[in-house]
mmCIF file of C-alpha atoms and ligand atoms in Angstrom:
data_model
loop_
_atom_site.group_PDB
_atom_site.id
_atom_site.type_symbol
_atom_site.label_atom_id
_atom_site.label_comp_id
_atom_site.label_asym_id
_atom_site.label_seq_id
_atom_site.Cartn_x
_atom_site.Cartn_y
_atom_site.Cartn_z
ATOM 1 C CA MET O 17 -13.634 -9.529 33.124
ATOM 2 C CA PHE O 18 -10.793 -8.252 31.938
ATOM 3 C CA ASN O 19 -9.362 -6.914 29.010
ATOM 4 C CA GLU O 20 -10.841 -9.129 25.960
ATOM 5 C CA LYS O 21 -8.060 -7.327 23.376
ATOM 6 C CA MET O 22 -5.612 -8.666 25.475
ATOM 7 C CA HIS O 23 -6.599 -11.689 26.036
ATOM 8 C CA ARG O 24 -6.775 -12.200 22.455
ATOM 9 C CA LEU O 25 -3.032 -11.145 22.590
ATOM 10 C CA GLY O 26 -1.863 -13.342 24.926
ATOM 11 C CA SER O 27 -4.233 -16.415 24.173
ATOM 12 C CA ASN O 28 -2.613 -16.849 20.386
ATOM 13 C CA ARG O 29 0.277 -17.566 19.530
ATOM 14 C CA SER O 30 2.465 -16.105 17.033
ATOM 15 C CA VAL O 31 3.023 -17.564 13.633
ATOM 16 C CA ILE O 32 6.493 -17.685 15.206
ATOM 17 C CA ARG O 33 6.190 -19.047 18.283
ATOM 18 C CA GLU O 34 3.983 -21.706 16.528
ATOM 19 C CA LEU O 35 6.202 -23.299 14.497
ATOM 20 C CA PHE O 36 8.965 -22.711 16.996
ATOM 21 C CA GLU O 37 6.952 -25.235 19.242
ATOM 22 C CA PHE O 38 5.989 -27.847 16.473
ATOM 23 C CA GLY O 39 9.473 -27.811 16.263
ATOM 24 C CA LYS O 40 10.308 -28.888 19.650
ATOM 25 C CA GLN O 41 7.742 -31.650 19.223
ATOM 26 C CA LEU O 42 9.005 -32.601 15.801
ATOM 27 C CA ALA O 43 12.612 -32.930 17.453
ATOM 28 C CA ALA O 44 11.305 -35.112 20.345
ATOM 29 C CA LYS O 45 9.974 -37.223 17.587
ATOM 30 C CA GLU O 46 12.080 -37.693 14.790
ATOM 31 C CA GLY O 47 15.020 -36.192 16.597
ATOM 32 C CA ALA O 48 16.528 -33.127 16.963
ATOM 33 C CA ASP O 49 19.323 -33.591 13.628
ATOM 34 C CA LYS O 50 15.917 -33.868 11.152
ATOM 35 C CA VAL O 51 14.466 -30.768 12.153
ATOM 36 C CA TYR O 52 15.834 -27.563 10.283
ATOM 37 C CA ASP O 53 14.591 -24.535 12.468
ATOM 38 C CA PHE O 54 14.705 -21.216 10.507
ATOM 39 C CA SER O 55 12.136 -19.353 13.022
ATOM 40 C CA LEU O 56 13.267 -17.469 15.315
ATOM 41 C CA GLY O 57 15.682 -14.384 15.368
ATOM 42 C CA ASN O 58 17.538 -15.557 18.326
ATOM 43 C CA PRO O 59 21.509 -14.349 17.459
ATOM 44 C CA SER O 60 23.496 -17.423 16.760
ATOM 45 C CA VAL O 61 27.144 -15.485 17.760
ATOM 46 C CA PRO O 62 27.530 -15.103 21.360
ATOM 47 C CA ALA O 63 28.172 -12.162 23.161
ATOM 48 C CA PRO O 64 31.275 -10.610 22.353
ATOM 49 C CA ALA O 65 34.395 -11.237 25.113
ATOM 50 C CA ILE O 66 34.088 -7.664 26.314
ATOM 51 C CA VAL O 67 30.135 -7.660 27.368
ATOM 52 C CA LYS O 68 31.860 -10.584 30.175
ATOM 53 C CA GLU O 69 34.932 -8.807 31.029
ATOM 54 C CA SER O 70 32.542 -5.886 31.901
ATOM 55 C CA ILE O 71 29.852 -8.022 33.550
ATOM 56 C CA GLN O 72 32.841 -9.097 36.073
ATOM 57 C CA LYS O 73 34.614 -6.064 36.637
ATOM 58 C CA GLN O 74 30.973 -4.313 37.484
ATOM 59 C CA ILE O 75 30.716 -7.192 40.108
ATOM 60 C CA ASP O 76 33.584 -7.008 41.569
ATOM 61 C CA MET O 77 33.277 -3.133 41.923
ATOM 62 C CA PRO O 78 33.545 -2.054 45.476
ATOM 63 C CA LYS O 79 30.403 -0.344 45.253
ATOM 64 C CA SER O 80 28.709 -3.451 43.941
ATOM 65 C CA THR O 81 25.319 -2.670 45.654
ATOM 66 C CA VAL O 82 24.730 0.777 43.588
ATOM 67 C CA LEU O 83 24.592 -1.615 40.519
ATOM 68 C CA HIS O 84 22.021 -3.485 41.670
ATOM 69 C CA GLY O 85 19.891 -0.700 42.905
ATOM 70 C CA TYR O 86 17.805 1.577 40.969
ATOM 71 C CA SER O 87 19.586 4.121 38.214
ATOM 72 C CA SER O 88 17.535 7.788 37.456
ATOM 73 C CA ALA O 89 14.151 6.819 35.377
ATOM 74 C CA GLN O 90 15.455 7.775 32.537
ATOM 75 C CA GLY O 91 18.961 5.592 33.072
ATOM 76 C CA ASP O 92 22.325 6.497 34.545
ATOM 77 C CA PRO O 93 23.956 9.628 33.612
ATOM 78 C CA ASP O 94 27.555 8.417 32.793
ATOM 79 C CA VAL O 95 25.908 5.524 30.550
ATOM 80 C CA ARG O 96 23.771 8.093 28.332
ATOM 81 C CA LYS O 97 26.840 10.078 28.217
ATOM 82 C CA ALA O 98 28.859 7.349 26.645
ATOM 83 C CA VAL O 99 25.781 7.286 24.616
ATOM 84 C CA ALA O 100 25.655 10.502 23.421
ATOM 85 C CA ALA O 101 29.308 10.138 22.657
ATOM 86 C CA HIS O 102 29.346 6.839 20.408
ATOM 87 C CA ILE O 103 26.358 8.889 18.402
ATOM 88 C CA GLU O 104 28.699 11.630 17.849
ATOM 89 C CA LYS O 105 31.842 9.791 16.824
ATOM 90 C CA CYS O 106 30.308 7.178 14.374
ATOM 91 C CA HIS O 107 27.274 9.509 13.168
ATOM 92 C CA ASN O 108 28.456 13.346 13.851
ATOM 93 C CA VAL O 109 25.330 14.144 15.546
ATOM 94 C CA LEU O 110 25.677 15.964 18.771
ATOM 95 C CA VAL O 111 22.853 14.717 21.060
ATOM 96 C CA SER O 112 22.787 15.677 24.535
ATOM 97 C CA PRO O 113 22.808 13.066 27.088
ATOM 98 C CA ASP O 114 19.670 14.710 28.347
ATOM 99 C CA LEU O 115 18.052 13.476 24.949
ATOM 100 C CA ILE O 116 18.967 9.313 25.670
ATOM 101 C CA TYR O 117 16.619 7.685 27.527
ATOM 102 C CA LEU O 118 17.138 4.026 27.992
ATOM 103 C CA THR O 119 15.271 1.486 27.687
ATOM 104 C CA VAL O 120 14.335 -2.063 27.960
ATOM 105 C CA GLY O 121 15.326 -3.071 23.958
ATOM 106 C CA ALA O 122 13.804 -1.929 21.150
ATOM 107 C CA ALA O 123 10.293 -2.854 22.131
ATOM 108 C CA ALA O 124 10.233 -0.901 25.061
ATOM 109 C CA ALA O 125 11.590 2.104 22.966
ATOM 110 C CA LEU O 126 9.023 1.630 20.668
ATOM 111 C CA CYS O 127 6.158 1.570 22.645
ATOM 112 C CA ILE O 128 7.669 4.645 24.685
ATOM 113 C CA THR O 129 8.261 6.189 21.470
ATOM 114 C CA LEU O 130 4.876 5.847 20.384
ATOM 115 C CA LYS O 131 2.972 6.635 23.777
ATOM 116 C CA ALA O 132 4.701 10.083 24.151
ATOM 117 C CA LEU O 133 4.285 11.035 20.552
ATOM 118 C CA LYS O 134 0.365 9.699 20.589
ATOM 119 C CA GLU O 135 -2.633 12.140 20.549
ATOM 120 C CA ASP O 136 -6.321 11.717 19.744
ATOM 121 C CA GLY O 137 -7.081 10.542 16.332
ATOM 122 C CA ASP O 138 -3.704 9.979 15.292
ATOM 123 C CA ASN O 139 -2.297 7.381 12.771
ATOM 124 C CA PHE O 140 1.369 5.804 12.379
ATOM 125 C CA LEU O 141 2.761 4.294 9.038
ATOM 126 C CA CYS O 142 4.730 1.853 8.492
ATOM 127 C CA PHE O 143 6.556 0.173 5.287
ATOM 128 C CA ALA O 144 6.059 -3.864 4.365
ATOM 129 C CA PRO O 145 7.577 -5.879 4.995
ATOM 130 C CA PHE O 146 7.443 -4.945 8.333
ATOM 131 C CA PHE O 147 8.002 -6.684 12.259
ATOM 132 C CA PRO O 148 4.548 -7.597 13.404
ATOM 133 C CA GLU O 149 4.736 -5.974 16.655
ATOM 134 C CA TYR O 150 4.455 -2.328 15.453
ATOM 135 C CA THR O 151 0.683 -3.591 14.776
ATOM 136 C CA VAL O 152 0.454 -4.413 18.691
ATOM 137 C CA PHE O 153 2.840 -1.404 19.618
ATOM 138 C CA THR O 154 0.785 1.254 18.173
ATOM 139 C CA GLU O 155 -2.424 -0.484 18.556
ATOM 140 C CA ALA O 156 -1.654 -0.614 22.604
ATOM 141 C CA THR O 157 -1.410 3.390 22.632
ATOM 142 C CA GLY O 158 -4.895 3.412 21.058
ATOM 143 C CA ALA O 159 -3.620 4.748 17.474
ATOM 144 C CA ALA O 160 -4.017 3.042 14.030
ATOM 145 C CA LEU O 161 -0.966 1.183 12.418
ATOM 146 C CA ARG O 162 -1.130 1.791 8.113
ATOM 147 C CA VAL O 163 0.637 -0.005 6.466
ATOM 148 C CA VAL O 164 2.221 0.566 3.156
ATOM 149 C CA PRO O 165 2.277 -2.432 0.854
ATOM 150 C CA MET O 166 5.808 -3.604 -0.102
ATOM 151 C CA LYS O 167 7.109 -3.493 -3.058
ATOM 152 C CA ASP O 168 8.619 -7.017 -5.407
ATOM 153 C CA ASP O 169 12.071 -5.129 -4.426
ATOM 154 C CA CYS O 170 11.330 -4.766 -0.935
ATOM 155 C CA LYS O 171 12.330 -0.774 -1.532
ATOM 156 C CA MET O 172 9.529 1.376 0.022
ATOM 157 C CA ASN O 173 6.843 1.987 -1.292
ATOM 158 C CA LEU O 174 6.713 6.075 -1.847
ATOM 159 C CA GLN O 175 3.876 6.607 -3.757
ATOM 160 C CA ALA O 176 1.952 4.395 -1.685
ATOM 161 C CA ALA O 177 2.931 6.266 1.496
ATOM 162 C CA ALA O 178 2.042 9.109 -0.211
ATOM 163 C CA LYS O 179 -1.802 8.592 -0.457
ATOM 164 C CA LEU O 180 -1.775 6.722 2.976
ATOM 165 C CA ILE O 181 -0.498 9.796 5.197
ATOM 166 C CA ASP O 182 -3.267 12.254 6.163
ATOM 167 C CA GLU O 183 -3.279 15.189 8.459
ATOM 168 C CA ASN O 184 -3.590 12.683 11.497
ATOM 169 C CA THR O 185 -0.327 11.157 10.712
ATOM 170 C CA LYS O 186 1.972 11.836 13.649
ATOM 171 C CA GLY O 187 4.924 9.574 12.903
ATOM 172 C CA VAL O 188 6.396 6.991 10.130
ATOM 173 C CA ILE O 189 8.181 3.958 11.654
ATOM 174 C CA ILE O 190 10.814 2.598 9.270
ATOM 175 C CA ASN O 191 13.478 -0.544 10.173
ATOM 176 C CA SER O 192 16.835 -0.808 8.279
ATOM 177 C CA PRO O 193 18.224 -2.926 8.020
ATOM 178 C CA ASN O 194 14.899 -4.765 7.684
ATOM 179 C CA ASN O 195 12.890 -7.593 9.564
ATOM 180 C CA PRO O 196 12.601 -9.714 7.600
ATOM 181 C CA SER O 197 13.536 -8.685 4.231
ATOM 182 C CA GLY O 198 17.192 -7.945 5.068
ATOM 183 C CA ALA O 199 17.116 -5.073 3.070
ATOM 184 C CA VAL O 200 18.854 -1.994 3.548
ATOM 185 C CA TYR O 201 17.609 1.704 2.655
ATOM 186 C CA SER O 202 20.069 3.324 0.128
ATOM 187 C CA GLU O 203 20.674 7.276 0.947
ATOM 188 C CA GLU O 204 18.785 8.300 -2.056
ATOM 189 C CA GLU O 205 15.332 6.485 -0.843
ATOM 190 C CA ILE O 206 15.936 7.835 2.852
ATOM 191 C CA LYS O 207 16.111 11.442 0.784
ATOM 192 C CA ALA O 208 13.360 11.245 -0.961
ATOM 193 C CA LEU O 209 11.522 9.954 2.104
ATOM 194 C CA CYS O 210 12.217 12.617 4.172
ATOM 195 C CA ALA O 211 11.254 15.051 0.975
ATOM 196 C CA LEU O 212 7.512 13.353 0.878
ATOM 197 C CA LEU O 213 7.423 14.313 4.789
ATOM 198 C CA GLY O 214 8.669 17.660 4.524
ATOM 199 C CA ASP O 215 5.952 18.196 2.021
ATOM 200 C CA LYS O 216 3.451 16.719 4.046
ATOM 201 C CA GLU O 217 4.855 17.965 7.333
ATOM 202 C CA LYS O 218 4.459 22.001 5.385
ATOM 203 C CA GLU O 219 1.138 20.406 3.964
ATOM 204 C CA TYR O 220 -0.754 19.388 7.330
ATOM 205 C CA GLY O 221 1.317 22.309 9.757
ATOM 206 C CA HIS O 222 2.810 20.200 11.929
ATOM 207 C CA PRO O 223 5.670 17.930 12.319
ATOM 208 C CA ILE O 224 5.359 13.795 11.100
ATOM 209 C CA PHE O 225 8.312 12.021 12.877
ATOM 210 C CA LEU O 226 10.616 9.666 11.394
ATOM 211 C CA ILE O 227 10.881 6.799 14.138
ATOM 212 C CA SER O 228 13.744 4.750 13.400
ATOM 213 C CA ASP O 229 13.948 1.118 14.608
ATOM 214 C CA GLU O 230 17.311 0.231 14.439
ATOM 215 C CA PRO O 231 18.450 -3.272 16.302
ATOM 216 C CA TYR O 232 20.354 -4.281 13.507
ATOM 217 C CA ARG O 233 21.851 -1.496 12.208
ATOM 218 C CA GLU O 234 25.149 -2.898 12.619
ATOM 219 C CA ILE O 235 24.714 -6.286 11.444
ATOM 220 C CA VAL O 236 25.071 -5.397 7.706
ATOM 221 C CA TYR O 237 27.221 -6.857 4.876
ATOM 222 C CA ASP O 238 29.726 -5.862 1.806
ATOM 223 C CA GLY O 239 30.029 -2.788 3.531
ATOM 224 C CA VAL O 240 26.800 -1.225 2.799
ATOM 225 C CA PHE O 241 26.069 2.255 4.206
ATOM 226 C CA VAL O 242 23.305 2.429 6.314
ATOM 227 C CA PRO O 243 22.224 6.775 6.626
ATOM 228 C CA TYR O 244 21.571 7.986 10.032
ATOM 229 C CA LEU O 245 18.298 9.388 9.964
ATOM 230 C CA MET O 246 19.359 12.539 12.127
ATOM 231 C CA ASN O 247 21.832 13.815 9.325
ATOM 232 C CA TYR O 248 18.504 13.716 6.696
ATOM 233 C CA TYR O 249 15.848 14.813 8.768
ATOM 234 C CA ASP O 250 15.037 16.600 11.582
ATOM 235 C CA ASP O 251 12.062 15.302 13.527
ATOM 236 C CA VAL O 252 13.607 11.862 14.308
ATOM 237 C CA VAL O 253 13.528 9.720 17.257
ATOM 238 C CA VAL O 254 15.900 6.437 17.256
ATOM 239 C CA CYS O 255 14.676 3.267 18.883
ATOM 240 C CA TYR O 256 17.932 1.098 19.195
ATOM 241 C CA SER O 257 18.651 -1.756 20.795
ATOM 242 C CA TYR O 258 22.489 -4.117 22.073
ATOM 243 C CA SER O 259 19.795 -7.744 21.283
ATOM 244 C CA LYS O 260 21.124 -8.402 18.182
ATOM 245 C CA SER O 261 24.749 -6.146 17.712
ATOM 246 C CA LEU O 262 25.620 -7.563 20.862
ATOM 247 C CA SER O 263 23.927 -10.426 20.584
ATOM 248 C CA LEU O 264 22.105 -9.731 24.583
ATOM 249 C CA PRO O 265 18.525 -10.157 23.370
ATOM 250 C CA GLY O 266 17.711 -11.565 26.769
ATOM 251 C CA GLU O 267 19.426 -9.101 28.767
ATOM 252 C CA ARG O 268 16.737 -6.370 27.265
ATOM 253 C CA ILE O 269 18.860 -3.298 27.090
ATOM 254 C CA GLY O 270 18.657 -0.653 24.350
ATOM 255 C CA TYR O 271 17.518 3.287 24.149
ATOM 256 C CA ILE O 272 15.803 6.383 22.544
ATOM 257 C CA ALA O 273 17.878 9.048 21.384
ATOM 258 C CA VAL O 274 15.482 12.075 20.719
ATOM 259 C CA SER O 275 17.284 13.975 17.795
ATOM 260 C CA PRO O 276 18.126 17.902 19.008
ATOM 261 C CA LYS O 277 17.045 19.239 16.179
ATOM 262 C CA ALA O 278 12.827 18.291 16.396
ATOM 263 C CA ARG O 279 10.712 20.407 16.696
ATOM 264 C CA GLN O 280 10.405 21.182 21.126
ATOM 265 C CA ALA O 281 13.165 18.660 21.195
ATOM 266 C CA GLN O 282 13.361 18.690 25.028
ATOM 267 C CA GLU O 283 9.780 19.147 25.366
ATOM 268 C CA LEU O 284 9.304 15.505 22.907
ATOM 269 C CA TYR O 285 11.825 14.119 25.603
ATOM 270 C CA TYR O 286 9.695 14.840 28.896
ATOM 271 C CA ALA O 287 7.076 13.084 26.992
ATOM 272 C CA VAL O 288 8.698 9.896 26.354
ATOM 273 C CA CYS O 289 10.365 10.316 30.294
ATOM 274 C CA GLY O 290 6.289 10.685 31.018
ATOM 275 C CA ALA O 291 5.372 7.507 28.513
ATOM 276 C CA GLY O 292 8.140 5.477 30.224
ATOM 277 C CA ARG O 293 6.740 6.384 33.345
ATOM 278 C CA ALA O 294 3.646 5.828 32.372
ATOM 279 C CA LEU O 295 4.272 2.373 31.285
ATOM 280 C CA GLY O 296 5.965 1.349 34.040
ATOM 281 C CA TYR O 297 9.694 1.458 32.060
ATOM 282 C CA VAL O 298 11.793 3.240 34.309
ATOM 283 C CA CYS O 299 15.443 2.371 35.195
ATOM 284 C CA ALA O 300 16.434 -0.231 32.453
ATOM 285 C CA PRO O 301 17.865 -3.093 33.998
ATOM 286 C CA HIS O 302 21.291 -1.587 35.703
ATOM 287 C CA LEU O 303 23.501 -3.978 35.374
ATOM 288 C CA PHE O 304 23.447 -4.071 31.794
ATOM 289 C CA GLN O 305 23.243 -0.256 31.328
ATOM 290 C CA ARG O 306 26.635 -0.200 33.170
ATOM 291 C CA ILE O 307 27.910 -2.614 30.466
ATOM 292 C CA LEU O 308 27.215 -0.629 27.684
ATOM 293 C CA LEU O 309 30.351 1.624 29.612
ATOM 294 C CA ASP O 310 33.122 -0.836 28.107
ATOM 295 C CA CYS O 311 30.940 -2.298 25.729
ATOM 296 C CA VAL O 312 29.292 0.690 23.908
ATOM 297 C CA ASP O 313 31.668 0.998 20.892
ATOM 298 C CA ALA O 314 32.020 -2.944 20.705
ATOM 299 C CA PRO O 315 32.184 -3.819 16.883
ATOM 300 C CA ALA O 316 29.243 -6.256 15.712
ATOM 301 C CA ASP O 317 30.623 -10.123 14.530
ATOM 302 C CA VAL O 318 28.900 -10.167 11.905
ATOM 303 C CA ALA O 319 31.312 -12.814 10.285
ATOM 304 C CA ALA O 320 29.413 -15.863 10.476
ATOM 305 C CA TYR O 321 25.902 -14.648 9.363
ATOM 306 C CA ASP O 322 27.921 -13.190 6.375
ATOM 307 C CA LYS O 323 29.387 -17.060 5.862
ATOM 308 C CA ASN O 324 25.491 -18.047 6.496
ATOM 309 C CA ARG O 325 24.003 -15.844 4.126
ATOM 310 C CA LYS O 326 26.064 -16.253 1.224
ATOM 311 C CA LEU O 327 26.079 -20.129 1.670
ATOM 312 C CA LEU O 328 21.880 -19.715 1.930
ATOM 313 C CA TYR O 329 21.530 -17.180 -0.993
ATOM 314 C CA SER O 330 23.566 -19.058 -3.323
ATOM 315 C CA SER O 331 22.287 -22.780 -2.781
ATOM 316 C CA LEU O 332 18.763 -21.584 -2.534
ATOM 317 C CA THR O 333 18.939 -19.643 -5.559
ATOM 318 C CA GLU O 334 21.145 -22.438 -7.667
ATOM 319 C CA ILE O 335 17.741 -24.633 -6.495
ATOM 320 C CA GLY O 336 15.598 -22.969 -7.776
ATOM 321 C CA PHE O 337 13.588 -20.477 -5.860
ATOM 322 C CA GLU O 338 13.762 -16.832 -6.273
ATOM 323 C CA CYS O 339 14.837 -14.829 -3.072
ATOM 324 C CA ILE O 340 15.493 -11.355 -1.986
ATOM 325 C CA LYS O 341 19.410 -10.573 -1.599
ATOM 326 C CA PRO O 342 19.811 -9.789 2.149
ATOM 327 C CA GLN O 343 22.164 -6.137 2.674
ATOM 328 C CA GLY O 344 21.824 -6.859 6.208
ATOM 329 C CA ALA O 345 20.209 -8.104 9.556
ATOM 330 C CA PHE O 346 19.942 -12.089 9.715
ATOM 331 C CA TYR O 347 16.966 -12.954 7.803
ATOM 332 C CA LEU O 348 16.334 -13.816 4.071
ATOM 333 C CA MET O 349 12.788 -13.853 2.168
ATOM 334 C CA MET O 350 12.176 -16.382 -0.297
ATOM 335 C CA LYS O 351 9.571 -16.337 -3.215
ATOM 336 C CA THR O 352 6.871 -19.581 -2.717
ATOM 337 C CA PRO O 353 6.658 -21.486 -5.511
ATOM 338 C CA GLU O 354 2.856 -21.422 -5.025
ATOM 339 C CA PRO O 355 0.624 -18.127 -4.331
ATOM 340 C CA ASP O 356 -0.131 -19.020 -0.243
ATOM 341 C CA ALA O 357 2.875 -18.664 1.660
ATOM 342 C CA ASN O 358 1.102 -20.570 4.483
ATOM 343 C CA ALA O 359 0.437 -23.573 2.370
ATOM 344 C CA PHE O 360 3.880 -23.761 1.760
ATOM 345 C CA SER O 361 5.664 -23.348 5.007
ATOM 346 C CA ASP O 362 3.079 -25.854 5.540
ATOM 347 C CA ARG O 363 4.447 -28.247 2.517
ATOM 348 C CA ALA O 364 8.048 -27.838 3.839
ATOM 349 C CA LYS O 365 7.226 -28.920 7.699
ATOM 350 C CA ASN O 366 6.995 -32.304 5.910
ATOM 351 C CA PHE O 367 10.518 -31.720 5.675
ATOM 352 C CA GLY O 368 11.543 -30.666 8.526
ATOM 353 C CA LEU O 369 11.921 -27.211 7.293
ATOM 354 C CA LEU O 370 10.505 -24.301 9.408
ATOM 355 C CA LEU O 371 10.076 -21.233 7.783
ATOM 356 C CA VAL O 372 7.972 -18.597 8.792
ATOM 357 C CA PRO O 373 4.733 -17.300 6.138
ATOM 358 C CA GLY O 374 5.345 -14.189 5.419
ATOM 359 C CA ASP O 375 1.360 -12.826 5.338
ATOM 360 C CA THR O 376 2.268 -11.644 9.005
ATOM 361 C CA PHE O 377 5.178 -9.327 8.002
ATOM 362 C CA GLY O 378 2.684 -8.050 4.999
ATOM 363 C CA ALA O 379 4.874 -9.907 2.283
ATOM 364 C CA PRO O 380 2.343 -12.544 1.349
ATOM 365 C CA GLY O 381 3.894 -15.067 -1.182
ATOM 366 C CA PHE O 382 7.246 -15.043 0.568
ATOM 367 C CA VAL O 383 8.649 -17.179 3.696
ATOM 368 C CA ARG O 384 11.070 -15.308 6.086
ATOM 369 C CA ILE O 385 14.245 -17.463 7.066
ATOM 370 C CA SER O 386 16.172 -16.831 9.907
ATOM 371 C CA TYR O 387 19.871 -17.649 9.140
ATOM 372 C CA CYS O 388 21.122 -16.527 12.449
ATOM 373 C CA VAL O 389 21.778 -20.617 12.984
ATOM 374 C CA SER O 390 24.886 -22.753 13.047
ATOM 375 C CA TYR O 391 26.358 -23.056 9.351
ATOM 376 C CA ASP O 392 26.212 -26.995 9.614
ATOM 377 C CA MET O 393 21.900 -27.036 9.825
ATOM 378 C CA ILE O 394 21.923 -24.426 6.637
ATOM 379 C CA VAL O 395 24.797 -27.540 5.310
ATOM 380 C CA ARG O 396 22.084 -30.495 6.423
ATOM 381 C CA SER O 397 18.880 -28.776 5.470
ATOM 382 C CA LEU O 398 19.958 -28.583 1.757
ATOM 383 C CA PRO O 399 18.875 -31.547 0.585
ATOM 384 C CA ALA O 400 15.647 -30.606 2.712
ATOM 385 C CA PHE O 401 14.954 -27.551 0.462
ATOM 386 C CA LYS O 402 15.795 -29.780 -2.741
ATOM 387 C CA ALA O 403 13.177 -32.202 -1.850
ATOM 388 C CA LEU O 404 10.818 -29.424 -1.336
ATOM 389 C CA PHE O 405 11.684 -27.817 -4.289
ATOM 390 C CA ALA O 406 11.455 -31.151 -6.513
ATOM 391 C CA THR O 407 7.510 -31.367 -5.350
ATOM 392 C CA TYR O 408 6.422 -28.120 -7.313
ATOM 393 C CA GLU O 409 8.264 -29.421 -10.634
ATOM 394 C CA LYS O 410 5.700 -32.817 -10.935
HETATM 395 N N1 PLP V 515 12.110 -4.507 15.935
HETATM 396 C C1 PLP V 515 12.948 -5.296 15.084
HETATM 397 C C2 PLP V 515 12.649 -4.587 13.839
HETATM 398 C C3 PLP V 515 12.698 -6.253 15.849
HETATM 399 O O1 PLP V 515 13.104 -7.391 14.554
HETATM 400 C C4 PLP V 515 12.335 -7.034 16.927
HETATM 401 C C5 PLP V 515 13.041 -7.995 17.686
HETATM 402 O O2 PLP V 515 13.732 -9.085 16.826
HETATM 403 C C6 PLP V 515 12.594 -5.742 18.087
HETATM 404 C C7 PLP V 515 12.450 -4.603 17.177
HETATM 405 C C8 PLP V 515 13.105 -5.449 19.339
HETATM 406 O O3 PLP V 515 13.966 -5.862 20.187
HETATM 407 P P1 PLP V 515 14.220 -6.379 21.461
HETATM 408 O O4 PLP V 515 14.618 -7.473 21.505
HETATM 409 O O5 PLP V 515 15.850 -5.535 21.527
HETATM 410 O O6 PLP V 515 13.272 -5.218 22.041
#
């Protein structure tokens, strides 16, 4: 009667959502102050003041009826110009506004890009640990997602990638700063990946696209450099979102940028427009498109996340847990003292700690801790982490 696969997707909650729901029940039973919810990636920093000012300004405009009307399918031309100017200013790449497509966040940007690229028999690759929705988005196009196994330090496993790429590989998704590890791929790693893909393109005689999923681009610490892929490789599509950098996840605004150096860039852009149309993702929310005219260059406020990161990393390692030090995003991966991360996450619940098992991210033996939470909650959670660790010492 209905699509079995879609039914399964809709009726099975993700592990993250399960934990979140469990947390709500626990809070009702034990009190909210006994629950330390590290499950979700909802930004805890408020949107910058300029967002509110810009919303007000847009609403007060005499022509505000336009604001609530449709824009062009691919987005308001002035906004696409502003995004292109931002890319040129920050990354020194001249992208025509006619290669920009405004989207409902990074999720839609990825779905559109994958659909635009996919031909019969194609597969895509991503590196573990990875954002689990990549599987859903890729499989929705009918393509397979091949996951490159993770290395313990969360660097890219290029040797394994070389073995997984074949003549049907159409693209590689990379996500840096990374959810869930907080890793930022270095320039050296990016160059090595690009060299590998360049060799494979020659071997198979067709482009292999790099799809750069970068909602956390600006959320980095200690001045770490995040290479802009268009400067290293030609066949690049950037999927960007303002969900995290401007703390606007509910407003659903982001974009696709096709590299001007991509093979048949203009034709690829038409395929993007076609995929947007086929998926019904035309005309991203117009008010929030217009906000970008004022906010496209607004810096992300990372101070609170950095403070959380420092406290969490130093405290957890001091307790005795082994952690991967995040360089970006607002997630930290912690090795579990027993091999089964699900069992560890269940045990953590007894202490009010909601930690996401790494299996769904392709990181068995780890949990993901989202530290986009209040500093105070982290402070209050530390005795619980200590008590949890102690159960493994006995
Ligand atoms: N990609 C990654 C790595 C994410 O972590 C997220 C959201 O958490 C998304 C994409 C989706 O972002 P958006 O809210 O912009 O759709």
